[in-house]
Short mmCIF file of C-alpha atoms and ligand atoms in Angstrom, two decimals:
data_model
loop_
_atom_site.label_atom_id
_atom_site.label_comp_id
_atom_site.label_asym_id
_atom_site.label_seq_id
_atom_site.Cartn_x
_atom_site.Cartn_y
_atom_site.Cartn_z
CA UNK A 1 14.67 -29.48 3.96
CA UNK A 2 16.37 -25.82 5.48
CA UNK A 3 12.76 -24.73 6.47
CA UNK A 4 10.72 -26.87 8.79
CA UNK A 5 7.18 -26.22 8.45
CA UNK A 6 4.75 -25.49 5.42
CA UNK A 7 2.89 -22.39 6.00
CA UNK A 8 2.83 -21.39 2.35
CA UNK A 9 3.38 -23.77 -0.94
CA UNK A 10 6.40 -20.71 -1.40
CA UNK A 11 8.02 -22.52 1.28
CA UNK A 12 9.13 -25.09 -1.38
CA UNK A 13 11.13 -24.58 -4.12
CA UNK A 14 10.29 -26.18 -7.71
CA UNK A 15 13.30 -28.40 -6.89
CA UNK A 16 11.74 -29.39 -3.35
CA UNK A 17 8.38 -30.32 -4.67
CA UNK A 18 10.05 -32.45 -7.84
CA UNK A 19 11.72 -34.18 -5.21
CA UNK A 20 8.51 -34.79 -2.99
CA UNK A 21 6.49 -35.67 -5.86
CA UNK A 22 9.31 -38.22 -6.75
CA UNK A 23 9.31 -39.38 -3.38
CA UNK A 24 5.19 -40.05 -3.81
CA UNK A 25 5.62 -41.51 -6.94
CA UNK A 26 7.96 -44.20 -5.24
CA UNK A 27 5.90 -44.62 -2.29
CA UNK A 28 2.82 -45.88 -4.74
CA UNK A 29 5.22 -48.19 -6.26
CA UNK A 30 6.48 -49.73 -3.38
CA UNK A 31 4.18 -48.56 -0.20
CA UNK A 32 5.35 -51.90 1.87
CA UNK A 33 8.90 -50.02 2.01
CA UNK A 34 7.70 -47.17 4.04
CA UNK A 35 5.22 -48.59 6.17
CA UNK A 36 7.38 -48.93 9.14
CA UNK A 37 9.53 -45.28 8.51
CA UNK A 38 7.68 -43.38 10.75
CA UNK A 39 7.96 -46.14 14.11
CA UNK A 40 7.21 -44.50 17.38
CA UNK A 41 6.55 -40.95 15.63
CA UNK A 42 3.46 -39.21 16.28
CA UNK A 43 1.38 -36.85 14.62
CA UNK A 44 -1.19 -34.20 15.76
CA UNK A 45 -4.21 -33.20 13.76
CA UNK A 46 -5.77 -30.00 14.86
CA UNK A 47 -8.82 -28.86 12.95
CA UNK A 48 -10.21 -25.98 14.33
CA UNK A 49 -12.74 -25.99 10.95
CA UNK A 50 -14.74 -28.70 9.35
CA UNK A 51 -12.48 -31.22 7.13
CA UNK A 52 -13.04 -34.52 5.92
CA UNK A 53 -10.48 -35.21 2.93
CA UNK A 54 -7.22 -33.39 4.61
CA UNK A 55 -7.50 -34.61 8.28
CA UNK A 56 -8.29 -38.06 7.27
CA UNK A 57 -5.76 -38.45 4.33
CA UNK A 58 -3.14 -37.13 7.12
CA UNK A 59 -4.23 -39.48 9.81
CA UNK A 60 -4.19 -42.51 7.14
CA UNK A 61 -0.89 -41.13 5.77
CA UNK A 62 0.80 -41.38 9.16
CA UNK A 63 -1.33 -44.55 10.16
CA UNK A 64 0.34 -45.90 6.91
CA UNK A 65 4.05 -44.80 7.71
CA UNK A 66 3.33 -46.94 10.63
CA UNK A 67 2.82 -43.68 13.13
CA UNK A 68 0.40 -42.76 15.13
CA UNK A 69 -2.00 -39.90 15.44
CA UNK A 70 -4.05 -37.67 17.81
CA UNK A 71 -6.05 -34.61 17.55
CA UNK A 72 -9.23 -32.64 17.43
CA UNK A 73 -11.98 -31.99 14.82
CA UNK A 74 -13.17 -29.08 16.11
CA UNK A 75 -12.41 -26.22 18.38
CA UNK A 76 -15.29 -26.76 20.68
CA UNK A 77 -13.58 -30.22 21.98
CA UNK A 78 -10.77 -28.52 22.39
CA UNK A 79 -9.37 -26.10 25.40
CA UNK A 80 -9.68 -22.96 22.70
CA UNK A 81 -13.59 -23.21 23.63
CA UNK A 82 -12.66 -21.77 26.99
CA UNK A 83 -10.28 -19.04 25.18
CA UNK A 84 -7.11 -20.72 25.15
CA UNK A 85 -5.03 -19.13 22.48
CA UNK A 86 -3.74 -20.61 19.49
CA UNK A 87 0.02 -20.44 20.28
CA UNK A 88 -0.23 -21.78 24.00
CA UNK A 89 -2.36 -24.43 22.04
CA UNK A 90 0.62 -25.49 19.78
CA UNK A 91 3.13 -24.68 22.52
CA UNK A 92 1.68 -27.32 24.67
CA UNK A 93 0.76 -30.09 21.86
CA UNK A 94 4.49 -29.76 20.93
CA UNK A 95 5.37 -31.54 24.14
CA UNK A 96 3.21 -34.50 22.99
CA UNK A 97 4.02 -35.22 19.26
CA UNK A 98 6.40 -35.40 16.46
CA UNK A 99 4.72 -32.70 13.71
CA UNK A 100 1.54 -31.18 13.50
CA UNK A 101 -1.07 -30.54 11.11
CA UNK A 102 -3.45 -27.63 11.77
CA UNK A 103 -6.69 -26.06 9.93
CA UNK A 104 -7.99 -22.71 11.40
CA UNK A 105 -10.29 -20.45 9.78
CA UNK A 106 -8.24 -17.33 10.57
CA UNK A 107 -5.52 -16.39 7.97
CA UNK A 108 -2.09 -16.53 9.35
CA UNK A 109 -2.95 -18.91 12.37
CA UNK A 110 -0.34 -20.98 11.41
CA UNK A 111 2.38 -18.65 10.98
CA UNK A 112 1.62 -17.35 14.35
CA UNK A 113 1.87 -21.22 15.60
CA UNK A 114 4.97 -21.72 13.50
CA UNK A 115 6.71 -19.26 15.46
CA UNK A 116 5.52 -21.28 18.81
CA UNK A 117 6.18 -24.49 18.13
CA UNK A 118 8.96 -26.80 18.98
CA UNK A 119 7.97 -29.25 16.18
CA UNK A 120 7.20 -28.59 12.79
CA UNK A 121 3.71 -26.83 11.47
CA UNK A 122 1.87 -27.63 8.32
CA UNK A 123 -1.06 -25.71 7.44
CA UNK A 124 -3.78 -27.58 6.33
CA UNK A 125 -5.82 -24.72 5.59
CA UNK A 126 -6.07 -21.15 6.83
CA UNK A 127 -9.30 -19.17 6.11
CA UNK A 128 -9.32 -17.77 2.58
CA UNK A 129 -5.29 -17.84 1.97
CA UNK A 130 -3.61 -20.92 1.44
CA UNK A 131 -3.53 -24.37 1.58
CA UNK A 132 -0.25 -25.94 0.36
CA UNK A 133 -0.95 -29.36 1.09
CA UNK A 134 -4.22 -29.41 -1.70
CA UNK A 135 -1.84 -27.53 -3.88
CA UNK A 136 1.00 -30.72 -3.37
CA UNK A 137 -1.68 -32.81 -4.09
CA UNK A 138 -2.87 -30.88 -6.73
CA UNK A 139 0.85 -30.90 -8.99
CA UNK A 140 1.04 -34.80 -7.94
CA UNK A 141 -2.49 -35.42 -9.69
CA UNK A 142 -1.22 -33.30 -12.61
CA UNK A 143 2.08 -35.06 -12.96
CA UNK A 144 0.53 -38.59 -12.78
CA UNK A 145 -2.31 -38.00 -15.24
CA UNK A 146 -0.78 -35.65 -17.34
CA UNK A 147 3.23 -36.71 -16.70
CA UNK A 148 4.40 -33.06 -16.76
CA UNK A 149 4.08 -29.44 -14.73
CA UNK A 150 5.05 -27.37 -17.85
CA UNK A 151 3.51 -26.93 -20.97
CA UNK A 152 -0.18 -26.82 -19.57
CA UNK A 153 -3.10 -24.57 -19.93
CA UNK A 154 -5.42 -24.67 -16.98
CA UNK A 155 -8.75 -23.41 -16.46
CA UNK A 156 -9.65 -22.20 -12.78
CA UNK A 157 -13.11 -22.22 -12.54
CA UNK A 158 -15.91 -21.03 -9.81
CA UNK A 159 -14.70 -19.04 -6.10
CA UNK A 160 -11.78 -17.54 -7.48
CA UNK A 161 -11.89 -14.77 -4.60
CA UNK A 162 -11.92 -17.40 -1.39
CA UNK A 163 -10.82 -20.38 -3.23
CA UNK A 164 -7.56 -20.65 -1.38
CA UNK A 165 -7.12 -24.02 -3.17
CA UNK A 166 -6.96 -21.46 -6.11
CA UNK A 167 -4.68 -18.98 -4.91
CA UNK A 168 -1.66 -21.56 -3.97
CA UNK A 169 -2.06 -23.55 -7.24
CA UNK A 170 -1.31 -20.13 -8.96
CA UNK A 171 1.60 -19.92 -7.15
CA UNK A 172 2.89 -23.29 -7.53
CA UNK A 173 2.24 -23.45 -10.89
CA UNK A 174 4.20 -20.24 -11.92
CA UNK A 175 7.09 -21.71 -11.01
CA UNK A 176 6.81 -23.78 -14.52
CA UNK A 177 7.31 -23.10 -17.82
CA UNK A 178 4.92 -22.57 -20.32
CA UNK A 179 2.07 -22.58 -18.43
CA UNK A 180 -1.27 -20.32 -19.04
CA UNK A 181 -4.26 -19.66 -16.88
CA UNK A 182 -7.62 -19.08 -18.09
CA UNK A 183 -9.51 -17.69 -14.77
CA UNK A 184 -13.04 -18.51 -15.00
CA UNK A 185 -15.35 -16.77 -12.37
CA UNK A 186 -18.45 -14.51 -11.97
CA UNK A 187 -17.44 -10.77 -11.70
CA UNK A 188 -17.81 -11.03 -7.83
CA UNK A 189 -15.37 -13.54 -7.56
CA UNK A 190 -12.67 -12.82 -9.80
CA UNK A 191 -8.91 -13.82 -8.21
CA UNK A 192 -7.64 -11.31 -5.77
CA UNK A 193 -5.39 -8.29 -7.49
CA UNK A 194 -2.35 -9.62 -5.46
CA UNK A 195 -2.56 -13.03 -6.34
CA UNK A 196 -3.38 -11.30 -10.44
CA UNK A 197 0.09 -8.91 -9.64
CA UNK A 198 2.09 -12.45 -8.61
CA UNK A 199 0.87 -13.73 -12.36
CA UNK A 200 1.78 -10.38 -13.98
CA UNK A 201 5.58 -10.03 -12.04
CA UNK A 202 6.19 -13.75 -13.00
CA UNK A 203 5.39 -12.90 -16.58
CA UNK A 204 2.74 -15.58 -16.86
CA UNK A 205 0.37 -15.51 -19.67
CA UNK A 206 -3.67 -15.41 -18.50
CA UNK A 207 -6.83 -14.36 -19.43
CA UNK A 208 -10.38 -14.04 -17.11
CA UNK A 209 -13.40 -14.87 -18.79
CA UNK A 210 -16.91 -15.44 -17.31
CA UNK A 211 -18.51 -18.01 -19.74
CA UNK A 212 -16.92 -21.90 -19.15
CA UNK A 213 -18.20 -22.74 -22.78
CA UNK A 214 -16.06 -20.07 -24.28
CA UNK A 215 -12.88 -21.49 -23.12
CA UNK A 216 -13.06 -25.65 -22.67
CA UNK A 217 -11.35 -26.44 -25.74
CA UNK A 218 -8.48 -24.58 -24.60
CA UNK A 219 -8.03 -26.42 -21.17
CA UNK A 220 -5.54 -29.11 -20.76
CA UNK A 221 -6.85 -29.38 -16.81
CA UNK A 222 -10.09 -27.71 -15.73
CA UNK A 223 -10.57 -27.38 -11.93
CA UNK A 224 -13.36 -26.56 -10.71
CA UNK A 225 -14.22 -24.95 -7.19
CA UNK A 226 -17.29 -24.77 -5.12
CA UNK A 227 -18.36 -21.37 -4.08
CA UNK A 228 -18.15 -21.46 -0.29
CA UNK A 229 -21.00 -20.39 1.33
CA UNK A 230 -19.05 -20.15 4.48
CA UNK A 231 -16.95 -17.00 3.37
CA UNK A 232 -19.90 -15.42 2.34
CA UNK A 233 -21.20 -12.08 4.40
CA UNK A 234 -24.03 -12.15 2.80
CA UNK A 235 -26.98 -15.19 2.26
CA UNK A 236 -28.11 -13.70 -0.94
CA UNK A 237 -25.09 -13.04 -2.26
CA UNK A 238 -23.96 -16.60 -2.24
CA UNK A 239 -27.39 -17.99 -3.64
CA UNK A 240 -26.94 -15.63 -6.85
CA UNK A 241 -23.71 -16.91 -7.42
CA UNK A 242 -23.51 -20.65 -5.87
CA UNK A 243 -24.93 -22.42 -9.35
CA UNK A 244 -23.02 -19.96 -11.80
CA UNK A 245 -21.04 -23.14 -13.29
CA UNK A 246 -22.40 -26.56 -13.74
CA UNK A 247 -19.61 -28.91 -15.10
CA UNK A 248 -22.25 -31.51 -17.16
CA UNK A 249 -21.68 -33.87 -19.68
CA UNK A 250 -22.58 -31.55 -22.51
CA UNK A 251 -20.02 -29.30 -21.71
CA UNK A 252 -17.74 -32.19 -21.36
CA UNK A 253 -18.11 -32.72 -25.38
CA UNK A 254 -16.53 -29.32 -25.83
CA UNK A 255 -13.36 -30.47 -24.18
CA UNK A 256 -9.99 -32.10 -25.42
CA UNK A 257 -10.49 -35.98 -25.32
CA UNK A 258 -7.21 -36.00 -23.11
CA UNK A 259 -8.27 -32.86 -20.82
CA UNK A 260 -8.17 -33.95 -17.19
CA UNK A 261 -11.49 -32.57 -14.51
CA UNK A 262 -9.92 -31.86 -11.17
CA UNK A 263 -11.96 -30.52 -8.06
CA UNK A 264 -10.72 -30.10 -4.42
CA UNK A 265 -13.92 -31.19 -3.04
CA UNK A 266 -15.95 -31.37 -1.56
CA UNK A 267 -18.24 -30.46 -4.26
CA UNK A 268 -21.91 -29.65 -3.91
CA UNK A 269 -23.66 -28.83 -7.73
CA UNK A 270 -20.84 -27.69 -10.05
CA UNK A 271 -20.14 -30.69 -11.26
CA UNK A 272 -22.99 -33.09 -12.17
CA UNK A 273 -22.77 -36.73 -10.84
CA UNK A 274 -23.06 -37.72 -14.86
CA UNK A 275 -19.91 -36.06 -15.18
CA UNK A 276 -18.22 -38.90 -12.83
CA UNK A 277 -17.97 -41.81 -15.32
CA UNK A 278 -16.27 -40.00 -17.87
CA UNK A 279 -12.78 -41.22 -18.11
CA UNK A 280 -11.25 -37.05 -17.84
CA UNK A 281 -12.75 -37.20 -14.01
CA UNK A 282 -9.83 -36.95 -11.90
CA UNK A 283 -11.27 -35.76 -8.90
CA UNK A 284 -11.85 -39.03 -6.93
CA UNK A 285 -7.99 -40.16 -7.74
CA UNK A 286 -7.05 -36.37 -6.68
CA UNK A 287 -8.31 -37.85 -3.12
CA UNK A 288 -6.14 -41.17 -2.66
CA UNK A 289 -2.85 -38.99 -4.07
CA UNK A 290 -3.45 -36.49 -1.37
CA UNK A 291 -2.49 -39.31 1.14
CA UNK A 292 0.38 -40.22 -0.82
CA UNK A 293 2.03 -36.58 -1.16
CA UNK A 294 1.03 -36.80 2.73
CA UNK A 295 3.21 -39.38 3.31
CA UNK A 296 5.92 -37.61 1.19
CA UNK A 297 5.58 -34.30 2.70
CA UNK A 298 5.63 -35.74 6.81
CA UNK A 299 8.67 -37.84 5.51
CA UNK A 300 10.40 -34.74 4.24
CA UNK A 301 9.62 -32.62 7.52
CA UNK A 302 10.58 -35.11 9.88
CA UNK A 303 14.15 -36.05 7.66
CA UNK A 304 13.09 -39.94 7.47
CA UNK A 305 13.67 -41.92 4.27
CA UNK A 306 12.92 -45.62 3.53
CA UNK A 307 12.36 -47.86 6.75
CA UNK A 308 12.60 -44.72 9.37
CA UNK A 309 16.13 -44.05 8.36
CA UNK A 310 17.57 -40.59 8.46
CA UNK A 311 17.17 -38.92 5.11
N1 CP B 1 -10.20 -30.87 -0.33
C1 CP B 1 -10.00 -29.91 1.45
O1 CP B 1 -9.21 -29.55 1.92
O2 CP B 1 -11.13 -31.07 1.70
P1 CP B 1 -11.47 -31.10 3.22
O3 CP B 1 -12.02 -29.38 3.29
O4 CP B 1 -12.32 -32.21 3.32
O5 CP B 1 -10.64 -31.22 3.80
#
């Protein structure tokens, strides 16, 4: 791969994403073949912001490849709390490991890190900006559950303004033929205008709606998101908007029999627990696919093939 870092999903061509999905499919089919592929390699997970899935799936991915992991799960437990810059932190940790996955609350922090790093940097989420490895997870999930990434109507529902997973997924899906976006959000949490401009520039069909019931029957994929308390400046606005959309069994009756429900998780109230037993609910499978696609990403960025041989 020419670009050794993954900062935005647009760092990958559609062809490279397809190759990574194929590699993940291969790992799922025969995990044993990859169990020593990263022997003696080390991954650092530098999480300046909380995470459950992303950090632990990265660590599980490296361990399942026979490698090792080190890192921190909050800025408080690193020398950043003493005032050290991200640049210096990255420059130092590059001396200890082969690859770094980092999450940071500030948009652009992984770009700064990549400019300074001597090892590949993976953006594991930067503020309300991008979350490209969630997008790879989402694409693998759609590919495995629906069998294609083109000819899909995808509904994105909830906090579309601050939802970095939504922004990255839209950018990725713009590359595929005959994708239609149905953007379901309150007026205050609409997709930012720069993302709408990208949809328009690509000539992709989209519509913005406020009521999910009106569009449920059109969708192949319903991608639910959480209204993110941590991105609001005003608690009253969060309280007013947080329960705008709650997917429940009654609303699922309006959907196609083969629609899938996705969610990057964590969820709060936006999907009722009763939906978990619906065979169309994919969000827990999605978390497992997250580990496999991160295995494929680590192998790709390190230029490693099966059994640790150079690809
Ligand atoms: N989907 C996701 O990014 O989850 P975490 O915040 O738990 O990593």
